[in-house]
PDB file of C-alpha atoms in Angstrom:
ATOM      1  CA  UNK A   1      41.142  95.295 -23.805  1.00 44.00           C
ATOM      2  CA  UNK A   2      38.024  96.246 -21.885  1.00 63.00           C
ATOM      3  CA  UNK A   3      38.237  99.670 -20.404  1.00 93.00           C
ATOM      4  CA  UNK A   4      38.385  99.153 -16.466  1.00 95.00           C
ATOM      5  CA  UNK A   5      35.972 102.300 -15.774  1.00 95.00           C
ATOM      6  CA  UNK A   6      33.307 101.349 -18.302  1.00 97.00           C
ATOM      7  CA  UNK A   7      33.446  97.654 -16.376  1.00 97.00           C
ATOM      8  CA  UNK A   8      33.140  99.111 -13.019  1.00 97.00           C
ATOM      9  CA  UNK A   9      30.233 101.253 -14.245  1.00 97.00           C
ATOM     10  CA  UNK A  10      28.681  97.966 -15.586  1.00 97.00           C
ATOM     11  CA  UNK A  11      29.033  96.224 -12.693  1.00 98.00           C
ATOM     12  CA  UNK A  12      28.500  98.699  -9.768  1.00 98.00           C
ATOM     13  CA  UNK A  13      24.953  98.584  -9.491  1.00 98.00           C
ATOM     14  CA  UNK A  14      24.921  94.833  -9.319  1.00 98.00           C
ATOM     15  CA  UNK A  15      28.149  94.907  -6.926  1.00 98.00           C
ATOM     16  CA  UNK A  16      26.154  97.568  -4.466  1.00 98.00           C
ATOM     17  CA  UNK A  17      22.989  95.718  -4.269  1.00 98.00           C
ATOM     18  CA  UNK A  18      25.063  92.476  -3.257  1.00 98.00           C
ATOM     19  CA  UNK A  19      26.750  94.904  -0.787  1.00 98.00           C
ATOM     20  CA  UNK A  20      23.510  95.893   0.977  1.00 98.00           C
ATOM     21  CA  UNK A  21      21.651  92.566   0.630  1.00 98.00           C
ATOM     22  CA  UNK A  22      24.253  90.191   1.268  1.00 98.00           C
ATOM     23  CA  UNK A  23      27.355  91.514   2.575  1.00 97.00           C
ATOM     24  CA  UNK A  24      31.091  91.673   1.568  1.00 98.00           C
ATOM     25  CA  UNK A  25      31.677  87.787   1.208  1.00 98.00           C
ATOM     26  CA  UNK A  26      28.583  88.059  -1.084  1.00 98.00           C
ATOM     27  CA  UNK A  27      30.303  90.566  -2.993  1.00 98.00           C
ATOM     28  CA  UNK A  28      33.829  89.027  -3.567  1.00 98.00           C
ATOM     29  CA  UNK A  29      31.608  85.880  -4.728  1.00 98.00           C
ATOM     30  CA  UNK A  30      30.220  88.355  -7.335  1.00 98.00           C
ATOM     31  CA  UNK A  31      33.452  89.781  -8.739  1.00 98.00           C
ATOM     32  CA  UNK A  32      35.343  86.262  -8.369  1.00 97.00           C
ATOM     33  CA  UNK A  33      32.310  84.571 -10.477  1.00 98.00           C
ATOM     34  CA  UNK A  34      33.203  87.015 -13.242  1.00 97.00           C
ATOM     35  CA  UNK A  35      35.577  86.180 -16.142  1.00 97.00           C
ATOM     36  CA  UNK A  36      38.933  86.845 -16.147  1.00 96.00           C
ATOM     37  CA  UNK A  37      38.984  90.253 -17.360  1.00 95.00           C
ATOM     38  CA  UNK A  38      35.954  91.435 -15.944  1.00 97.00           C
ATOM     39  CA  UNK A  39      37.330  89.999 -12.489  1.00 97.00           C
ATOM     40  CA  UNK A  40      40.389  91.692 -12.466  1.00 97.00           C
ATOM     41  CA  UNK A  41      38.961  95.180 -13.874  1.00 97.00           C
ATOM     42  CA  UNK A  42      36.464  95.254 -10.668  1.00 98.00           C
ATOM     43  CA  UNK A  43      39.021  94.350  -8.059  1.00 98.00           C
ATOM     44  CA  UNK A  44      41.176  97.129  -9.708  1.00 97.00           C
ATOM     45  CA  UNK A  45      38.175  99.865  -9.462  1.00 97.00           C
ATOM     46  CA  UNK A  46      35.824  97.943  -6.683  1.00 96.00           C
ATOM     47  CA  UNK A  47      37.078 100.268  -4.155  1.00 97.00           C
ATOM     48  CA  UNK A  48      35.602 103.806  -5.949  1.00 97.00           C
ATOM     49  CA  UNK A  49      32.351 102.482  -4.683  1.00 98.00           C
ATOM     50  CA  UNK A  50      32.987 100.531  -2.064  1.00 98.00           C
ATOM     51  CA  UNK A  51      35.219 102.887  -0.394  1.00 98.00           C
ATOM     52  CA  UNK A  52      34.865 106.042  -1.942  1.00 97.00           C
ATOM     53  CA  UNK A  53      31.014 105.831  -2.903  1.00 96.00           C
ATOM     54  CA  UNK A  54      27.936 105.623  -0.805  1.00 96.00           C
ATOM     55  CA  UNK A  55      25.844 102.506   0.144  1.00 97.00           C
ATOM     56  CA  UNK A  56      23.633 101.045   3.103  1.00 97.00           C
ATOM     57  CA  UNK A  57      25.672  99.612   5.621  1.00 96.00           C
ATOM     58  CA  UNK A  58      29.030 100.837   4.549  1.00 97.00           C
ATOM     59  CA  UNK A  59      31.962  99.498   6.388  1.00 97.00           C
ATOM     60  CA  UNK A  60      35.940  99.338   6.248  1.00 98.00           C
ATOM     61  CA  UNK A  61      35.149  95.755   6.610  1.00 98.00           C
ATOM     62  CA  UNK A  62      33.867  95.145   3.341  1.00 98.00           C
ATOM     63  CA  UNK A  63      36.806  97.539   1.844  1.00 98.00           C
ATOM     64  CA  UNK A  64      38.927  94.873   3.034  1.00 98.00           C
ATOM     65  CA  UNK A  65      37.617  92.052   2.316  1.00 98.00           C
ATOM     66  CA  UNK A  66      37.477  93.249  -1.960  1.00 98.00           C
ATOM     67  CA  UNK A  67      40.662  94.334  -1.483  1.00 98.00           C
ATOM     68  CA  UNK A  68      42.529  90.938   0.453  1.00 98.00           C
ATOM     69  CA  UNK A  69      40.660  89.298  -2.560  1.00 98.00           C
ATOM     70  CA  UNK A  70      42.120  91.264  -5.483  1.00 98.00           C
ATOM     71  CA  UNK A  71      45.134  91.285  -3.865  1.00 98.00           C
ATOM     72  CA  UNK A  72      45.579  87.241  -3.900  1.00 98.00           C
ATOM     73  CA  UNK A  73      43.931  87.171  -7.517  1.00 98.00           C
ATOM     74  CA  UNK A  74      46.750  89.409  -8.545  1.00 98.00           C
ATOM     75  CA  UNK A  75      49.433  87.628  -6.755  1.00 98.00           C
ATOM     76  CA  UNK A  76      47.832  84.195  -8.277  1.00 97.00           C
ATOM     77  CA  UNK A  77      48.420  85.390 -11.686  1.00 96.00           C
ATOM     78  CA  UNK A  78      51.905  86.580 -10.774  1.00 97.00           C
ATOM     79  CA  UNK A  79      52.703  83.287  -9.764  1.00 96.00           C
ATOM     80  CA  UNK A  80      50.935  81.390 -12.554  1.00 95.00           C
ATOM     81  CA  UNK A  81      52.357  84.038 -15.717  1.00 93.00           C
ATOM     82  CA  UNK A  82      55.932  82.688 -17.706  1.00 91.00           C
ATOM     83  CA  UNK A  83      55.912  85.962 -19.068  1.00 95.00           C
ATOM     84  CA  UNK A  84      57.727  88.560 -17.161  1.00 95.00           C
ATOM     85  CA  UNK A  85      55.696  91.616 -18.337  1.00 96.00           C
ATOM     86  CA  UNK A  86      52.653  89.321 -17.241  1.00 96.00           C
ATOM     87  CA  UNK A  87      54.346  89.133 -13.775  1.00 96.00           C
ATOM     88  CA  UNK A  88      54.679  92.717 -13.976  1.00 97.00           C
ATOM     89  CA  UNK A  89      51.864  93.692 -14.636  1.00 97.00           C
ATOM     90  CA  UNK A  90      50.394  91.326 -11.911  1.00 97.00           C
ATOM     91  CA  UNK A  91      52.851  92.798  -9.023  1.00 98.00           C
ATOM     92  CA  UNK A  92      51.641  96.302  -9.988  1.00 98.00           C
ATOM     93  CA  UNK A  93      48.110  95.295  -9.669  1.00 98.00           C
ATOM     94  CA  UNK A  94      48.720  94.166  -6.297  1.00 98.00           C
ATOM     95  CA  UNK A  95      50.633  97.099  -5.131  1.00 98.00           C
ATOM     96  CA  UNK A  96      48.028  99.244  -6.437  1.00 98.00           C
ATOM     97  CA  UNK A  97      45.235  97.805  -4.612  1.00 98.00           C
ATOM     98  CA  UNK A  98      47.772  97.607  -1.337  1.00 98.00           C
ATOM     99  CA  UNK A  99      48.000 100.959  -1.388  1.00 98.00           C
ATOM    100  CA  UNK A 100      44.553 101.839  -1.946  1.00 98.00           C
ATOM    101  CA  UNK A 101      43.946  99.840   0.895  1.00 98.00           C
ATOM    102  CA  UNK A 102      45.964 101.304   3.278  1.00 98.00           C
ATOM    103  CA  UNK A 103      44.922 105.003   2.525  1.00 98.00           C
ATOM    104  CA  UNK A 104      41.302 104.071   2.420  1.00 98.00           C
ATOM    105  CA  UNK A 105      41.787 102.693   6.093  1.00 98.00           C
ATOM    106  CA  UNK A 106      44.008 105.621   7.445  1.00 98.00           C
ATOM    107  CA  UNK A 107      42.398 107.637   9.478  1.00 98.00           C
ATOM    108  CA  UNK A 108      43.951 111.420   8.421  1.00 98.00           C
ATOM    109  CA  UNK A 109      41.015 112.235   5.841  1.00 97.00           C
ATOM    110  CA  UNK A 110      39.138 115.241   6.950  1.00 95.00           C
ATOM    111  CA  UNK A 111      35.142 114.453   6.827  1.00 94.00           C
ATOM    112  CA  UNK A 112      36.012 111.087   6.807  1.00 95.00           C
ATOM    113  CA  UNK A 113      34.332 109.812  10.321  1.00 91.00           C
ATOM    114  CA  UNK A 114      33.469 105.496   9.326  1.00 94.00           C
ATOM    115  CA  UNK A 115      34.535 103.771  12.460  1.00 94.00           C
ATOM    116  CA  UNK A 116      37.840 102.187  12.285  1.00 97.00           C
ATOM    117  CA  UNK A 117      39.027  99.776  14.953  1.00 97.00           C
ATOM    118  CA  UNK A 118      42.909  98.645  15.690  1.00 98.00           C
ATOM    119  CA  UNK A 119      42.537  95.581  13.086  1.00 98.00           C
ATOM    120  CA  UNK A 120      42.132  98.141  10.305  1.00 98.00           C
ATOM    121  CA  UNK A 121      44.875 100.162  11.028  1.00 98.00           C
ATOM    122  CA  UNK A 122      47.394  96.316  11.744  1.00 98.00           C
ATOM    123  CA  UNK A 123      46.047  95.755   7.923  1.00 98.00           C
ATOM    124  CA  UNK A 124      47.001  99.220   7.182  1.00 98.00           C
ATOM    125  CA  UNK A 125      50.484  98.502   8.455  1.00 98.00           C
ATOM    126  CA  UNK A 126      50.613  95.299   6.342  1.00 98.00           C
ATOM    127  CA  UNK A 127      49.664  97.046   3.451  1.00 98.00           C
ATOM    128  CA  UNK A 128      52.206  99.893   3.572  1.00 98.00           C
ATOM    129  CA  UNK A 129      54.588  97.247   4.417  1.00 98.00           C
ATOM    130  CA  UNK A 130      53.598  95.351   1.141  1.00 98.00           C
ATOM    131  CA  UNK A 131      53.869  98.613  -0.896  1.00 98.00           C
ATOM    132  CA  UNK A 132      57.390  99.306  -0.023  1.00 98.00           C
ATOM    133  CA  UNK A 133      58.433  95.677  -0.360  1.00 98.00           C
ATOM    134  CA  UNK A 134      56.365  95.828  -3.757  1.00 98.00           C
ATOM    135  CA  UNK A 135      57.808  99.260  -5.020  1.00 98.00           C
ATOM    136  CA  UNK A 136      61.736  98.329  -4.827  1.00 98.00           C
ATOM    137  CA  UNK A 137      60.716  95.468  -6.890  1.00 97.00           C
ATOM    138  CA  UNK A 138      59.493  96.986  -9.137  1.00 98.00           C
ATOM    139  CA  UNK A 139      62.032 100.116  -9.330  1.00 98.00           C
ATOM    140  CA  UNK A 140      59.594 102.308  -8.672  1.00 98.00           C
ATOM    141  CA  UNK A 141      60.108 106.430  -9.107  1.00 98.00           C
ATOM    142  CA  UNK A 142      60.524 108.487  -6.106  1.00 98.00           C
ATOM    143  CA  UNK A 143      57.252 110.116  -6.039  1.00 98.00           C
ATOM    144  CA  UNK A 144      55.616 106.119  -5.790  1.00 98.00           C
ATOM    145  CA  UNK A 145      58.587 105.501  -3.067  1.00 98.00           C
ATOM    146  CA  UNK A 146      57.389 108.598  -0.956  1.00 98.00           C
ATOM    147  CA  UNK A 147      53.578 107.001  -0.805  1.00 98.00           C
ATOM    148  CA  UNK A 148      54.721 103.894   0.068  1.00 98.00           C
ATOM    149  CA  UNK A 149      56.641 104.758   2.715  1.00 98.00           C
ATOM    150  CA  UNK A 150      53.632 107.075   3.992  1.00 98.00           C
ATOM    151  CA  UNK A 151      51.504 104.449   3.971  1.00 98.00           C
ATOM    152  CA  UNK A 152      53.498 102.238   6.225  1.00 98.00           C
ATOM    153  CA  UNK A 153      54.012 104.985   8.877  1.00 98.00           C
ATOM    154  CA  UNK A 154      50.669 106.561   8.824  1.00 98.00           C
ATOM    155  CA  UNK A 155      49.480 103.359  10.352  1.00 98.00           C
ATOM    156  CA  UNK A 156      52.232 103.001  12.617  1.00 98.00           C
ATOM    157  CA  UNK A 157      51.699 106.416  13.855  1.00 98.00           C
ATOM    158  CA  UNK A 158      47.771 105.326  14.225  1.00 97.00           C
ATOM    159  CA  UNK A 159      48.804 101.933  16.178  1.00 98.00           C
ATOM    160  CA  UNK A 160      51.399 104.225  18.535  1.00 97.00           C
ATOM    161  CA  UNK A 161      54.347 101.928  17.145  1.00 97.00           C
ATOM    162  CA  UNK A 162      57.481 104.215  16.218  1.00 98.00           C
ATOM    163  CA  UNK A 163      56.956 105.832  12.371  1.00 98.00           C
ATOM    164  CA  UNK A 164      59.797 107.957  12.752  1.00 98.00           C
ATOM    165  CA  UNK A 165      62.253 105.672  10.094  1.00 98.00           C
ATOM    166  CA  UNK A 166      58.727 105.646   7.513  1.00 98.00           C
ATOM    167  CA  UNK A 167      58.304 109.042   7.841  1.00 98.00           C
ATOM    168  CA  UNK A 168      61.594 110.277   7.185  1.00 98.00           C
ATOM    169  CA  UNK A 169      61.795 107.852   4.142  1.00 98.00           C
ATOM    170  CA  UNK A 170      58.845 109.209   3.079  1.00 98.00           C
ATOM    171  CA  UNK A 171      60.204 113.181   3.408  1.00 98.00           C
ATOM    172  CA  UNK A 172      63.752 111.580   1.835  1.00 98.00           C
ATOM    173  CA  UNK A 173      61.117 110.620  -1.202  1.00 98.00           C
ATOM    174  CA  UNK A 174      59.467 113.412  -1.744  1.00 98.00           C
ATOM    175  CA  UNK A 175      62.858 115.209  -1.621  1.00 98.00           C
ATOM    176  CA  UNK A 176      64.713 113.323  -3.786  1.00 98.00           C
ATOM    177  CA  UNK A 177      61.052 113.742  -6.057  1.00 98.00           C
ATOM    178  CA  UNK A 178      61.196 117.286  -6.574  1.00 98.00           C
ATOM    179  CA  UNK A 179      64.794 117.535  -7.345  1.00 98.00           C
ATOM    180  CA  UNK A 180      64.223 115.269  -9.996  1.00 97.00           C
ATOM    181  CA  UNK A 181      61.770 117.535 -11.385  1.00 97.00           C
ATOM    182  CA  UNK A 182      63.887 120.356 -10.575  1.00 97.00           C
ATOM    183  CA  UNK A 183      61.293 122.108  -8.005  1.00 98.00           C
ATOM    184  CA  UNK A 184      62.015 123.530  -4.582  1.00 97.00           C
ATOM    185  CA  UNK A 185      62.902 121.174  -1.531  1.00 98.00           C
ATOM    186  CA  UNK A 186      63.125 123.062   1.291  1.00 98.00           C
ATOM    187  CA  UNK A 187      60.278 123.460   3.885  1.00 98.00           C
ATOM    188  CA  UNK A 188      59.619 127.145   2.931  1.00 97.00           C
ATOM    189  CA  UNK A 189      55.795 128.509   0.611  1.00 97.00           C
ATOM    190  CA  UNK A 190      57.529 127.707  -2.563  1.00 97.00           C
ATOM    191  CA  UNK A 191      57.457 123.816  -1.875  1.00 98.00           C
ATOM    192  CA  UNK A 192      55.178 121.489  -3.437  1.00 98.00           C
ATOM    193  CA  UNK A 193      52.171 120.084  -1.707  1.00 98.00           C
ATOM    194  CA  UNK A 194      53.772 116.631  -1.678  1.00 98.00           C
ATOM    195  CA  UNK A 195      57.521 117.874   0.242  1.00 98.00           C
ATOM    196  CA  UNK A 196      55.458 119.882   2.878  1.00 98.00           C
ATOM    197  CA  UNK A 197      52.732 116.966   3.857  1.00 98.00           C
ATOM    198  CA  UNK A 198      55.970 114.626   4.231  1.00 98.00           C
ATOM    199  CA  UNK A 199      57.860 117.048   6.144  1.00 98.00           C
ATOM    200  CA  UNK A 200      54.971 117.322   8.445  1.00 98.00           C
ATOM    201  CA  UNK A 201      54.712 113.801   9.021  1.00 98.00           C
ATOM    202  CA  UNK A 202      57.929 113.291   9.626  1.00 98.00           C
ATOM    203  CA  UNK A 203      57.280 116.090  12.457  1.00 98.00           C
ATOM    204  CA  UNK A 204      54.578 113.930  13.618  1.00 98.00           C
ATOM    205  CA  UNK A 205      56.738 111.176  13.856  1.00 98.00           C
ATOM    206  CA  UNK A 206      59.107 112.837  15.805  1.00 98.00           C
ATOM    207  CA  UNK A 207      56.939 114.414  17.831  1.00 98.00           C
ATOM    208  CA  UNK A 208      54.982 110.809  18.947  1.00 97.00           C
ATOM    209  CA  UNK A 209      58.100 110.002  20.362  1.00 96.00           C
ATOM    210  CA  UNK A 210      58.763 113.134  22.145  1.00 95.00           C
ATOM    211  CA  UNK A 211      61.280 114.328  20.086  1.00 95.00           C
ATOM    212  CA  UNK A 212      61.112 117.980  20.021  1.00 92.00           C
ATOM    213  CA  UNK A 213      62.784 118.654  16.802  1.00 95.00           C
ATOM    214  CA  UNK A 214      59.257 117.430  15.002  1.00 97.00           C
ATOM    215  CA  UNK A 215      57.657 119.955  16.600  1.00 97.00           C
ATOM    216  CA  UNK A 216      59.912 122.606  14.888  1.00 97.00           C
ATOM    217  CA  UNK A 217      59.645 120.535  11.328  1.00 98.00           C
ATOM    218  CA  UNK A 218      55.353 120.087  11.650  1.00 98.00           C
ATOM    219  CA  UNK A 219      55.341 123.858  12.856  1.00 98.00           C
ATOM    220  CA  UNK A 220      57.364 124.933   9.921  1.00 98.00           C
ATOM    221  CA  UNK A 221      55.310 122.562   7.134  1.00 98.00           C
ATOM    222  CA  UNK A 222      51.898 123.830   9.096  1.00 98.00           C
ATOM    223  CA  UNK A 223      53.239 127.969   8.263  1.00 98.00           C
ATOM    224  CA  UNK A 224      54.351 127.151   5.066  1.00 98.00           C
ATOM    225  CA  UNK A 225      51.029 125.692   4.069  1.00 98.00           C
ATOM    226  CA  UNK A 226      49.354 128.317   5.102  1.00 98.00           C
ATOM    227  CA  UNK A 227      51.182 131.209   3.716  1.00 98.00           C
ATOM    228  CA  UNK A 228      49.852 129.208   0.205  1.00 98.00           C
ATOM    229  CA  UNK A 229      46.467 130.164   1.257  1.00 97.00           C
ATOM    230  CA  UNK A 230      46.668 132.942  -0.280  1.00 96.00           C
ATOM    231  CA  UNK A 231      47.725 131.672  -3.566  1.00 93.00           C
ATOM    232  CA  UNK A 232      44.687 130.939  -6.050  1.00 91.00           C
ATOM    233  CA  UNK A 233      46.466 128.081  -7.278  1.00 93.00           C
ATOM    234  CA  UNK A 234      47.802 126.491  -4.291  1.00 96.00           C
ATOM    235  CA  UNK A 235      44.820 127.267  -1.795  1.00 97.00           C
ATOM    236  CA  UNK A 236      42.824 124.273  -1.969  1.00 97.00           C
ATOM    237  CA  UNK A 237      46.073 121.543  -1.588  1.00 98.00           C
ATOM    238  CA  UNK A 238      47.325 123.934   1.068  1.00 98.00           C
ATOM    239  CA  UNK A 239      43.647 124.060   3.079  1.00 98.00           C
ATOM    240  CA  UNK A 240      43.543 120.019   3.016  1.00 98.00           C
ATOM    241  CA  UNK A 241      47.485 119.457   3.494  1.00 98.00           C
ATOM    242  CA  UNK A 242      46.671 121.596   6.878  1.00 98.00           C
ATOM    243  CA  UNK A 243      43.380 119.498   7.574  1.00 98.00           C
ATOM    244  CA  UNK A 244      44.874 116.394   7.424  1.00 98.00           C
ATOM    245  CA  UNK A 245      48.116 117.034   9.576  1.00 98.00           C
ATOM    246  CA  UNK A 246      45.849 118.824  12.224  1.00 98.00           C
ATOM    247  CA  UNK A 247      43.829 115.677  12.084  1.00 98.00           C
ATOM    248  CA  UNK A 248      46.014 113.433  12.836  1.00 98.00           C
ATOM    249  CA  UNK A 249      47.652 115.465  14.999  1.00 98.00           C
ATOM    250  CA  UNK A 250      45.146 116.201  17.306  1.00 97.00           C
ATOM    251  CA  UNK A 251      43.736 112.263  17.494  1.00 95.00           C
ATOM    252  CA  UNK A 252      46.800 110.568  17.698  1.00 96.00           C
ATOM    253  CA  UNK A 253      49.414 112.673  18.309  1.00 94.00           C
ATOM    254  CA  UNK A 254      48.696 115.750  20.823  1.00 77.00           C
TER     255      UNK A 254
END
């Protein structure tokens, strides 16, 4: 089988000069001309240029547009396969896309500033809603069950709907994660990244809705994080786990 980043790297060039010339319907026409394997490799990785790269014209638009289309190729294939492992393997593709979708239109990454408009964050919502759906099916682990979950409320905390039940799933996740792997839980500097950026969601949550136990829960993941700035090793996740709270804090929560 075809290695998925050595297709993408094939195919990039052509993809972002589509992209710029022609636009994103251009572009799905490109990948969805492909053969089967080629196709699905590109709507797998299309994203790492489309969203994460650099090109003339770049819009969430066209981020959704490759990833609607991968998503129904994938869910075609589910449909079509007798073989369960097929089906699998079809299911995962789409609820790996999903989710790539919905963080690539959140709006919580720091230096992240493409314009995003209500109708990205409602396909955010349907996306995270789509990943949770898709995860139980597929008995995902905790740690996928945590992002899932965040995905779904970080857009209903961006469209002012209540995230409060996300959130907490998402915290009761990332929990459940780390005792599995045998690791601190509690909101305190020993916690993993992952249990103190759901705790202080779940704050935000709370504290959208005026709740003001969230405050106490964000203010305690916020001085936890940054009593790991001082660790070499922890610094960095600490630095953006703060960024991205504050972010979101401050644009749609404060």
């Amino acid at each position: 089988m075809a290695d998925d980043n050595a297709i993408y790297e094939e195919h990039w060039p052509q993809l972002k000069a589509t992209l710029e010339a022609d636009g994103a319907d251009a572009a799905v026409a490109y990948v969805a001309a492909q053969e089967a394997a080629v196709r699905d490799a590109l709507f797998r990785k299309a994203r790492v240029g489309v969203a994460m790269g650099e090109w003339d014209g770049k819009n969430l638009d066209a981020v959704v547009a490759l990833a609607d289309a991968g998503i129904a190729a994938a869910l075609q294939r589910a449909e079509s396969a007798a073989d369960p492992t097929e089906v699998e393997a079809a299911l995962q593709d789409a609820n790996v896309i999903s989710f790539n979708l919905a963080a690539d239109l959140a709006d919580c990454w720091p230096g992240d500033d493409l314009p995003r408009d209500r109708r990205h964050f409602e396909r955010g919502e349907r996306a995270g809603e789509d990943c949770v759906r898709w995860r139980h099916e597929l008995a995902k682990p905790a740690s996928s069950l945590q992002l899932g979950w965040w995905a779904l409320g970080i857009h209903r905390l961006h469209l002012g709907r209540t995230a409060v039940e996300a959130m907490d799933q998402s915290w009761a996740q990332a929990v459940r994660a780390a005792e599995e792997e045998d690791e601190p839980t509690a909101i305190a500097p020993d916690a993993g990244f992952t249990v103190l950026l759901s705790a202080g969601y779940a704050g935000l949550a709370r504290m959208a809705q005026r709740d003001d136990a969230g405050q106490e829960v964000y203010n305690a993941a916020i001085e936890a994080f940054r009593e790991q700035l001082s660790d070499g090793e922890r610094s960095a996740d600490a630095s953006f786990g703060i960024d991205q709270l504050e972010k979101v804090r401050t644009r749609y929560v404060a």
